[in-house]
Amino acid sequence: MSGSRKGRRPAKAAGARTRRDAALPRKTEPAAPGRRATVARALSKLGHCSRTEAERLVAEGRVTVNGRPVAGISTWVDVVADKIAVDGVAVAAADKVYLMLNKPRGLVTTRHDPEGRETVYACLTDYEGLSLSPVGRLDKASEGLLLFTNDTVFAQRLLDPEDDVAKIYHVQVRLGPEEPDFAAMTRGVVHDGEMLRAASVRFLRRGEKTAWIEVELREGKNRQIRRMLETLGLECLRLVRVSVDTLRLGDLAKGESRHLTPAEVATLRRKVGLDP
């Protein structure tokens, strides 16, 4: 017969599910932006613990979502709608905490160091029990302003190069026999195949053998200033971060910390587009 085919299957109605489809879970509407995350990430976003600690809790079978044990760390949840519990106790969003520390030299910016070196958390014993993470890093030999918070969205935005957050460093360098070309740092230098660039560089003061310069960065690449100076053949003697955007280290003593004021937090949040 023209226009027909023997044994032809009837067309499937719109929205109908085949037997094979029925074995699959139905898709749900996507969660609002920022709400959907893996369970480990969700525990971190809620300020309960770090992501590493959350992964350990899941592995130990201590985490449930909506009353059911979590199968693995890759389980996705809605941070707002789903009920997440640890050891049977519901996890609620923690109050947001924002701290600044005047980091001393010799401390590593991590919570646990596999080599047993002292970490920046040795300076934060007054805040034990809060899941505070550093916003970026300062290497072991560097010092100065280091932010900590349990507000993961705020931390991510501060570190995003697109938000153009200025960081100012005072750097002591050993001078050689020739005048150093610090302007090359603003033009850009290549180190290990990576382009590194400072937003600005200026002299603060100089002596016969050493000089202090001020370096402004708008990007955060690993050991960026030290690598730029190394490319210029200069030795970095000290490196101190003195400000992040409008936030100044001021007279905060080395190894001491303090809460950011509400005005300081509001200014930074507006800078990264989190508040009007």
mmCIF file of C-alpha atoms in Angstrom:
data_model
loop_
_atom_site.group_PDB
_atom_site.id
_atom_site.type_symbol
_atom_site.label_atom_id
_atom_site.label_comp_id
_atom_site.label_asym_id
_atom_site.label_seq_id
_atom_site.Cartn_x
_atom_site.Cartn_y
_atom_site.Cartn_z
ATOM 1 C CA MET A 1 0.000 0.000 0.000
ATOM 2 C CA SER A 2 1.270 3.409 -0.936
ATOM 3 C CA GLY A 3 2.397 5.639 1.973
ATOM 4 C CA SER A 4 2.368 2.804 4.554
ATOM 5 C CA ARG A 5 4.888 0.372 5.887
ATOM 6 C CA LYS A 6 4.048 -3.053 7.381
ATOM 7 C CA GLY A 7 4.671 -3.236 11.127
ATOM 8 C CA ARG A 8 5.247 0.477 11.423
ATOM 9 C CA ARG A 9 5.222 1.593 15.066
ATOM 10 C CA PRO A 10 2.696 4.233 16.040
ATOM 11 C CA ALA A 11 4.158 7.685 16.638
ATOM 12 C CA LYS A 12 4.965 8.381 20.290
ATOM 13 C CA ALA A 13 2.773 11.058 21.776
ATOM 14 C CA ALA A 14 4.503 14.218 22.924
ATOM 15 C CA GLY A 15 5.742 13.825 26.486
ATOM 16 C CA ALA A 16 5.203 10.033 26.515
ATOM 17 C CA ARG A 17 7.904 7.903 28.150
ATOM 18 C CA THR A 18 9.079 4.608 26.714
ATOM 19 C CA ARG A 19 9.716 1.559 28.909
ATOM 20 C CA ARG A 20 13.464 2.337 28.653
ATOM 21 C CA ASP A 21 12.822 5.971 29.615
ATOM 22 C CA ALA A 22 10.755 4.887 32.594
ATOM 23 C CA ALA A 23 13.788 3.191 34.111
ATOM 24 C CA LEU A 24 15.556 6.541 34.216
ATOM 25 C CA PRO A 25 14.915 9.196 36.871
ATOM 26 C CA ARG A 26 12.779 12.081 35.755
ATOM 27 C CA LYS A 27 14.648 15.329 35.273
ATOM 28 C CA THR A 28 13.755 18.092 37.661
ATOM 29 C CA GLU A 29 13.754 21.797 37.029
ATOM 30 C CA PRO A 30 17.260 23.227 37.463
ATOM 31 C CA ALA A 31 17.965 24.906 40.773
ATOM 32 C CA ALA A 32 18.464 28.639 40.938
ATOM 33 C CA PRO A 33 22.024 29.768 40.132
ATOM 34 C CA GLY A 34 24.387 29.253 43.067
ATOM 35 C CA ARG A 35 22.075 26.794 44.863
ATOM 36 C CA ARG A 36 23.109 23.526 43.215
ATOM 37 C CA ALA A 37 26.408 21.994 44.338
ATOM 38 C CA THR A 38 28.018 18.685 45.224
ATOM 39 C CA VAL A 39 27.326 17.680 48.805
ATOM 40 C CA ALA A 40 30.940 18.353 49.857
ATOM 41 C CA ARG A 41 30.804 21.786 48.276
ATOM 42 C CA ALA A 42 27.424 22.428 49.899
ATOM 43 C CA LEU A 43 28.802 21.700 53.376
ATOM 44 C CA SER A 44 31.617 24.146 52.645
ATOM 45 C CA LYS A 45 29.211 26.816 51.314
ATOM 46 C CA LEU A 46 27.099 26.453 54.456
ATOM 47 C CA GLY A 47 30.196 27.090 56.573
ATOM 48 C CA HIS A 48 30.058 23.701 58.294
ATOM 49 C CA CYS A 49 33.577 22.580 57.364
ATOM 50 C CA SER A 50 36.153 22.664 54.596
ATOM 51 C CA ARG A 51 35.538 20.703 51.394
ATOM 52 C CA THR A 52 38.292 18.233 52.318
ATOM 53 C CA GLU A 53 36.716 17.618 55.723
ATOM 54 C CA ALA A 54 33.299 17.251 54.071
ATOM 55 C CA GLU A 55 34.655 14.553 51.749
ATOM 56 C CA ARG A 56 35.943 12.681 54.787
ATOM 57 C CA LEU A 57 32.540 12.930 56.519
ATOM 58 C CA VAL A 58 30.813 11.551 53.415
ATOM 59 C CA ALA A 59 33.333 8.703 53.123
ATOM 60 C CA GLU A 60 32.647 7.803 56.766
ATOM 61 C CA GLY A 61 28.897 7.610 56.065
ATOM 62 C CA ARG A 62 28.057 10.458 58.440
ATOM 63 C CA VAL A 63 26.198 12.686 55.965
ATOM 64 C CA THR A 64 22.543 12.396 54.941
ATOM 65 C CA VAL A 65 20.442 14.389 52.486
ATOM 66 C CA ASN A 66 16.688 14.452 53.108
ATOM 67 C CA GLY A 67 17.162 11.594 55.564
ATOM 68 C CA ARG A 68 19.032 9.298 53.169
ATOM 69 C CA PRO A 69 22.742 8.428 53.410
ATOM 70 C CA VAL A 70 24.859 10.117 50.755
ATOM 71 C CA ALA A 71 26.282 7.662 48.232
ATOM 72 C CA GLY A 72 29.406 9.644 47.371
ATOM 73 C CA ILE A 73 31.045 13.050 47.264
ATOM 74 C CA SER A 74 29.796 13.672 43.717
ATOM 75 C CA THR A 75 26.148 13.653 44.871
ATOM 76 C CA TRP A 76 24.442 16.885 43.826
ATOM 77 C CA VAL A 77 22.149 18.768 46.206
ATOM 78 C CA ASP A 78 20.154 21.981 46.371
ATOM 79 C CA VAL A 79 21.882 23.973 49.111
ATOM 80 C CA VAL A 80 18.645 25.793 50.008
ATOM 81 C CA ALA A 81 15.877 23.204 49.529
ATOM 82 C CA ASP A 82 17.563 19.942 50.574
ATOM 83 C CA LYS A 83 17.963 19.010 54.248
ATOM 84 C CA ILE A 84 21.602 18.124 54.862
ATOM 85 C CA ALA A 85 22.633 16.564 58.174
ATOM 86 C CA VAL A 86 25.891 15.369 59.738
ATOM 87 C CA ASP A 87 25.652 12.706 62.434
ATOM 88 C CA GLY A 88 21.893 13.306 62.456
ATOM 89 C CA VAL A 89 22.207 17.024 63.182
ATOM 90 C CA ALA A 90 20.828 19.411 60.557
ATOM 91 C CA VAL A 91 23.369 21.737 58.976
ATOM 92 C CA ALA A 92 22.244 25.344 58.714
ATOM 93 C CA ALA A 93 24.027 28.239 57.053
ATOM 94 C CA ALA A 94 26.596 29.684 59.445
ATOM 95 C CA ASP A 95 26.843 33.374 60.158
ATOM 96 C CA LYS A 96 29.275 34.987 57.756
ATOM 97 C CA VAL A 97 32.677 35.801 59.247
ATOM 98 C CA TYR A 98 35.314 38.067 57.685
ATOM 99 C CA LEU A 99 38.796 38.362 59.194
ATOM 100 C CA MET A 100 42.126 39.880 58.295
ATOM 101 C CA LEU A 101 45.453 38.526 59.573
ATOM 102 C CA ASN A 102 48.893 40.090 59.496
ATOM 103 C CA LYS A 103 50.652 36.921 58.381
ATOM 104 C CA PRO A 104 54.212 36.474 59.693
ATOM 105 C CA ARG A 105 56.998 34.995 57.586
ATOM 106 C CA GLY A 106 57.591 31.267 57.941
ATOM 107 C CA LEU A 107 53.951 30.126 58.019
ATOM 108 C CA VAL A 108 52.318 28.234 55.163
ATOM 109 C CA THR A 109 48.836 29.188 53.956
ATOM 110 C CA THR A 110 47.014 25.912 54.424
ATOM 111 C CA ARG A 111 45.007 24.231 57.160
ATOM 112 C CA HIS A 112 47.085 21.043 57.309
ATOM 113 C CA ASP A 113 50.639 20.749 55.994
ATOM 114 C CA PRO A 114 51.873 17.247 55.042
ATOM 115 C CA GLU A 115 55.432 18.310 55.869
ATOM 116 C CA GLY A 116 54.451 19.303 59.385
ATOM 117 C CA ARG A 117 55.259 22.985 58.943
ATOM 118 C CA GLU A 118 53.444 25.558 61.064
ATOM 119 C CA THR A 119 50.430 27.040 59.296
ATOM 120 C CA VAL A 120 48.587 30.369 59.407
ATOM 121 C CA TYR A 121 45.911 28.705 61.546
ATOM 122 C CA ALA A 122 48.338 28.869 64.459
ATOM 123 C CA CYS A 123 47.409 32.574 64.511
ATOM 124 C CA LEU A 124 43.645 31.892 64.517
ATOM 125 C CA THR A 125 43.194 29.826 67.677
ATOM 126 C CA ASP A 126 40.506 32.264 68.899
ATOM 127 C CA TYR A 127 38.329 31.217 65.949
ATOM 128 C CA GLU A 128 38.462 27.429 66.328
ATOM 129 C CA GLY A 129 35.206 25.785 65.307
ATOM 130 C CA LEU A 130 34.624 28.238 62.464
ATOM 131 C CA SER A 131 35.234 26.900 58.974
ATOM 132 C CA LEU A 132 37.394 29.791 57.806
ATOM 133 C CA SER A 133 39.395 29.565 54.601
ATOM 134 C CA PRO A 134 42.048 31.961 53.301
ATOM 135 C CA VAL A 135 41.128 34.188 50.371
ATOM 136 C CA GLY A 136 44.092 33.437 48.113
ATOM 137 C CA ARG A 137 47.537 32.717 49.478
ATOM 138 C CA LEU A 138 50.789 34.220 50.622
ATOM 139 C CA ASP A 139 53.777 31.913 50.267
ATOM 140 C CA LYS A 140 55.840 30.851 53.269
ATOM 141 C CA ALA A 141 58.407 33.646 52.905
ATOM 142 C CA SER A 142 55.802 36.378 52.337
ATOM 143 C CA GLU A 143 53.950 38.351 54.972
ATOM 144 C CA GLY A 144 51.171 40.851 55.458
ATOM 145 C CA LEU A 145 47.438 41.104 54.831
ATOM 146 C CA LEU A 146 45.639 37.786 54.430
ATOM 147 C CA LEU A 147 41.852 37.546 54.444
ATOM 148 C CA PHE A 148 39.821 34.657 55.893
ATOM 149 C CA THR A 149 36.110 33.985 55.551
ATOM 150 C CA ASN A 150 33.455 31.269 55.454
ATOM 151 C CA ASP A 151 31.635 33.201 52.700
ATOM 152 C CA THR A 152 32.745 31.115 49.725
ATOM 153 C CA VAL A 153 30.934 33.184 47.094
ATOM 154 C CA PHE A 154 32.585 36.371 48.367
ATOM 155 C CA ALA A 155 35.998 34.673 48.366
ATOM 156 C CA GLN A 156 35.597 33.427 44.800
ATOM 157 C CA ARG A 157 34.569 36.857 43.548
ATOM 158 C CA LEU A 158 37.522 38.568 45.241
ATOM 159 C CA LEU A 159 39.873 36.153 43.469
ATOM 160 C CA ASP A 160 38.198 36.498 40.062
ATOM 161 C CA PRO A 161 40.455 38.563 37.741
ATOM 162 C CA GLU A 162 37.332 39.991 36.068
ATOM 163 C CA ASP A 163 36.438 41.821 39.288
ATOM 164 C CA ASP A 164 39.697 43.796 39.030
ATOM 165 C CA VAL A 165 40.568 43.854 42.740
ATOM 166 C CA ALA A 166 43.873 45.650 43.341
ATOM 167 C CA LYS A 167 46.420 44.187 45.751
ATOM 168 C CA ILE A 168 49.377 46.330 46.876
ATOM 169 C CA TYR A 169 52.725 44.886 47.994
ATOM 170 C CA HIS A 170 55.802 46.528 49.491
ATOM 171 C CA VAL A 171 58.878 44.655 48.325
ATOM 172 C CA GLN A 172 62.501 44.929 49.378
ATOM 173 C CA VAL A 173 64.998 43.954 46.681
ATOM 174 C CA ARG A 174 68.760 43.665 46.620
ATOM 175 C CA LEU A 175 70.236 46.066 44.065
ATOM 176 C CA GLY A 176 72.862 44.995 41.584
ATOM 177 C CA PRO A 177 75.541 47.070 39.813
ATOM 178 C CA GLU A 178 73.053 48.205 37.141
ATOM 179 C CA GLU A 179 69.847 50.211 37.499
ATOM 180 C CA PRO A 180 66.960 47.713 37.501
ATOM 181 C CA ASP A 181 64.312 48.085 34.804
ATOM 182 C CA PHE A 182 61.226 47.937 37.008
ATOM 183 C CA ALA A 183 59.122 49.309 34.135
ATOM 184 C CA ALA A 184 59.558 45.914 32.477
ATOM 185 C CA MET A 185 57.234 44.507 35.144
ATOM 186 C CA THR A 186 54.369 46.673 33.884
ATOM 187 C CA ARG A 187 55.160 45.901 30.259
ATOM 188 C CA GLY A 188 55.109 42.201 31.123
ATOM 189 C CA VAL A 189 57.807 39.573 31.517
ATOM 190 C CA VAL A 190 57.751 35.883 30.620
ATOM 191 C CA HIS A 191 58.710 33.306 33.240
ATOM 192 C CA ASP A 192 58.520 29.581 32.456
ATOM 193 C CA GLY A 193 56.404 30.353 29.412
ATOM 194 C CA GLU A 194 53.839 32.407 31.363
ATOM 195 C CA MET A 195 53.263 36.128 30.857
ATOM 196 C CA LEU A 196 53.383 38.028 34.163
ATOM 197 C CA ARG A 197 52.433 41.684 34.453
ATOM 198 C CA ALA A 198 52.141 44.231 37.262
ATOM 199 C CA ALA A 199 49.541 47.011 37.120
ATOM 200 C CA SER A 200 52.079 49.521 38.484
ATOM 201 C CA VAL A 201 55.517 49.681 40.097
ATOM 202 C CA ARG A 202 57.121 52.634 41.885
ATOM 203 C CA PHE A 203 60.079 53.329 44.163
ATOM 204 C CA LEU A 204 59.349 53.889 47.844
ATOM 205 C CA ARG A 205 62.904 54.400 49.052
ATOM 206 C CA ARG A 206 66.358 53.188 48.207
ATOM 207 C CA GLY A 207 69.764 52.763 49.766
ATOM 208 C CA GLU A 208 73.134 51.758 48.408
ATOM 209 C CA LYS A 209 72.446 48.014 48.342
ATOM 210 C CA THR A 210 68.691 47.620 48.677
ATOM 211 C CA ALA A 211 65.488 49.355 47.670
ATOM 212 C CA TRP A 212 61.822 49.188 48.613
ATOM 213 C CA ILE A 213 59.303 49.268 45.785
ATOM 214 C CA GLU A 214 55.526 49.232 45.679
ATOM 215 C CA VAL A 215 53.914 46.738 43.303
ATOM 216 C CA GLU A 216 50.241 46.677 42.394
ATOM 217 C CA LEU A 217 48.754 43.447 41.031
ATOM 218 C CA ARG A 218 45.354 42.925 39.413
ATOM 219 C CA GLU A 219 45.908 39.221 38.815
ATOM 220 C CA GLY A 220 46.922 36.460 41.182
ATOM 221 C CA LYS A 221 49.410 34.068 39.673
ATOM 222 C CA ASN A 222 51.589 31.798 41.772
ATOM 223 C CA ARG A 223 54.595 33.635 43.310
ATOM 224 C CA GLN A 224 54.053 36.317 40.687
ATOM 225 C CA ILE A 225 56.205 39.141 42.075
ATOM 226 C CA ARG A 226 59.106 36.868 43.017
ATOM 227 C CA ARG A 227 59.074 35.330 39.533
ATOM 228 C CA MET A 228 59.040 38.736 37.834
ATOM 229 C CA LEU A 229 61.981 39.912 39.926
ATOM 230 C CA GLU A 230 63.844 36.680 39.223
ATOM 231 C CA THR A 231 63.406 37.307 35.496
ATOM 232 C CA LEU A 232 65.009 40.738 35.993
ATOM 233 C CA GLY A 233 67.905 39.156 37.900
ATOM 234 C CA LEU A 234 66.832 40.680 41.224
ATOM 235 C CA GLU A 235 66.692 39.014 44.630
ATOM 236 C CA CYS A 236 63.555 39.537 46.689
ATOM 237 C CA LEU A 237 64.474 40.082 50.345
ATOM 238 C CA ARG A 238 61.020 40.817 51.803
ATOM 239 C CA LEU A 239 57.507 40.853 50.399
ATOM 240 C CA VAL A 240 54.623 42.365 52.389
ATOM 241 C CA ARG A 241 51.028 42.654 51.188
ATOM 242 C CA VAL A 242 49.745 45.950 52.587
ATOM 243 C CA SER A 243 46.279 46.264 51.043
ATOM 244 C CA VAL A 244 43.455 44.540 49.182
ATOM 245 C CA ASP A 245 41.379 47.142 47.343
ATOM 246 C CA THR A 246 40.404 49.709 50.032
ATOM 247 C CA LEU A 247 41.284 47.398 52.936
ATOM 248 C CA ARG A 248 44.588 48.383 54.574
ATOM 249 C CA LEU A 249 46.869 46.362 56.831
ATOM 250 C CA GLY A 250 47.436 49.487 58.933
ATOM 251 C CA ASP A 251 49.009 49.006 62.343
ATOM 252 C CA LEU A 252 47.746 45.461 62.915
ATOM 253 C CA ALA A 253 50.586 43.676 64.735
ATOM 254 C CA LYS A 254 52.331 40.737 63.116
ATOM 255 C CA GLY A 255 50.523 37.501 63.890
ATOM 256 C CA GLU A 256 47.413 39.365 65.057
ATOM 257 C CA SER A 257 43.964 39.220 63.457
ATOM 258 C CA ARG A 258 40.746 41.209 63.620
ATOM 259 C CA HIS A 259 37.208 41.148 62.253
ATOM 260 C CA LEU A 260 36.516 43.393 59.300
ATOM 261 C CA THR A 261 34.122 46.194 60.139
ATOM 262 C CA PRO A 262 30.648 46.144 58.554
ATOM 263 C CA ALA A 263 31.683 49.122 56.411
ATOM 264 C CA GLU A 264 34.810 47.307 55.184
ATOM 265 C CA VAL A 265 32.803 44.204 54.295
ATOM 266 C CA ALA A 266 30.129 46.266 52.525
ATOM 267 C CA THR A 267 32.737 48.107 50.456
ATOM 268 C CA LEU A 268 34.406 44.887 49.316
ATOM 269 C CA ARG A 269 31.087 43.203 48.569
ATOM 270 C CA ARG A 270 30.022 46.155 46.423
ATOM 271 C CA LYS A 271 33.381 46.039 44.664
ATOM 272 C CA VAL A 272 32.774 42.471 43.495
ATOM 273 C CA GLY A 273 29.118 43.062 42.648
ATOM 274 C CA LEU A 274 27.507 41.170 45.508
ATOM 275 C CA ASP A 275 25.599 44.140 46.956
ATOM 276 C CA PRO A 276 23.996 47.160 45.278
#
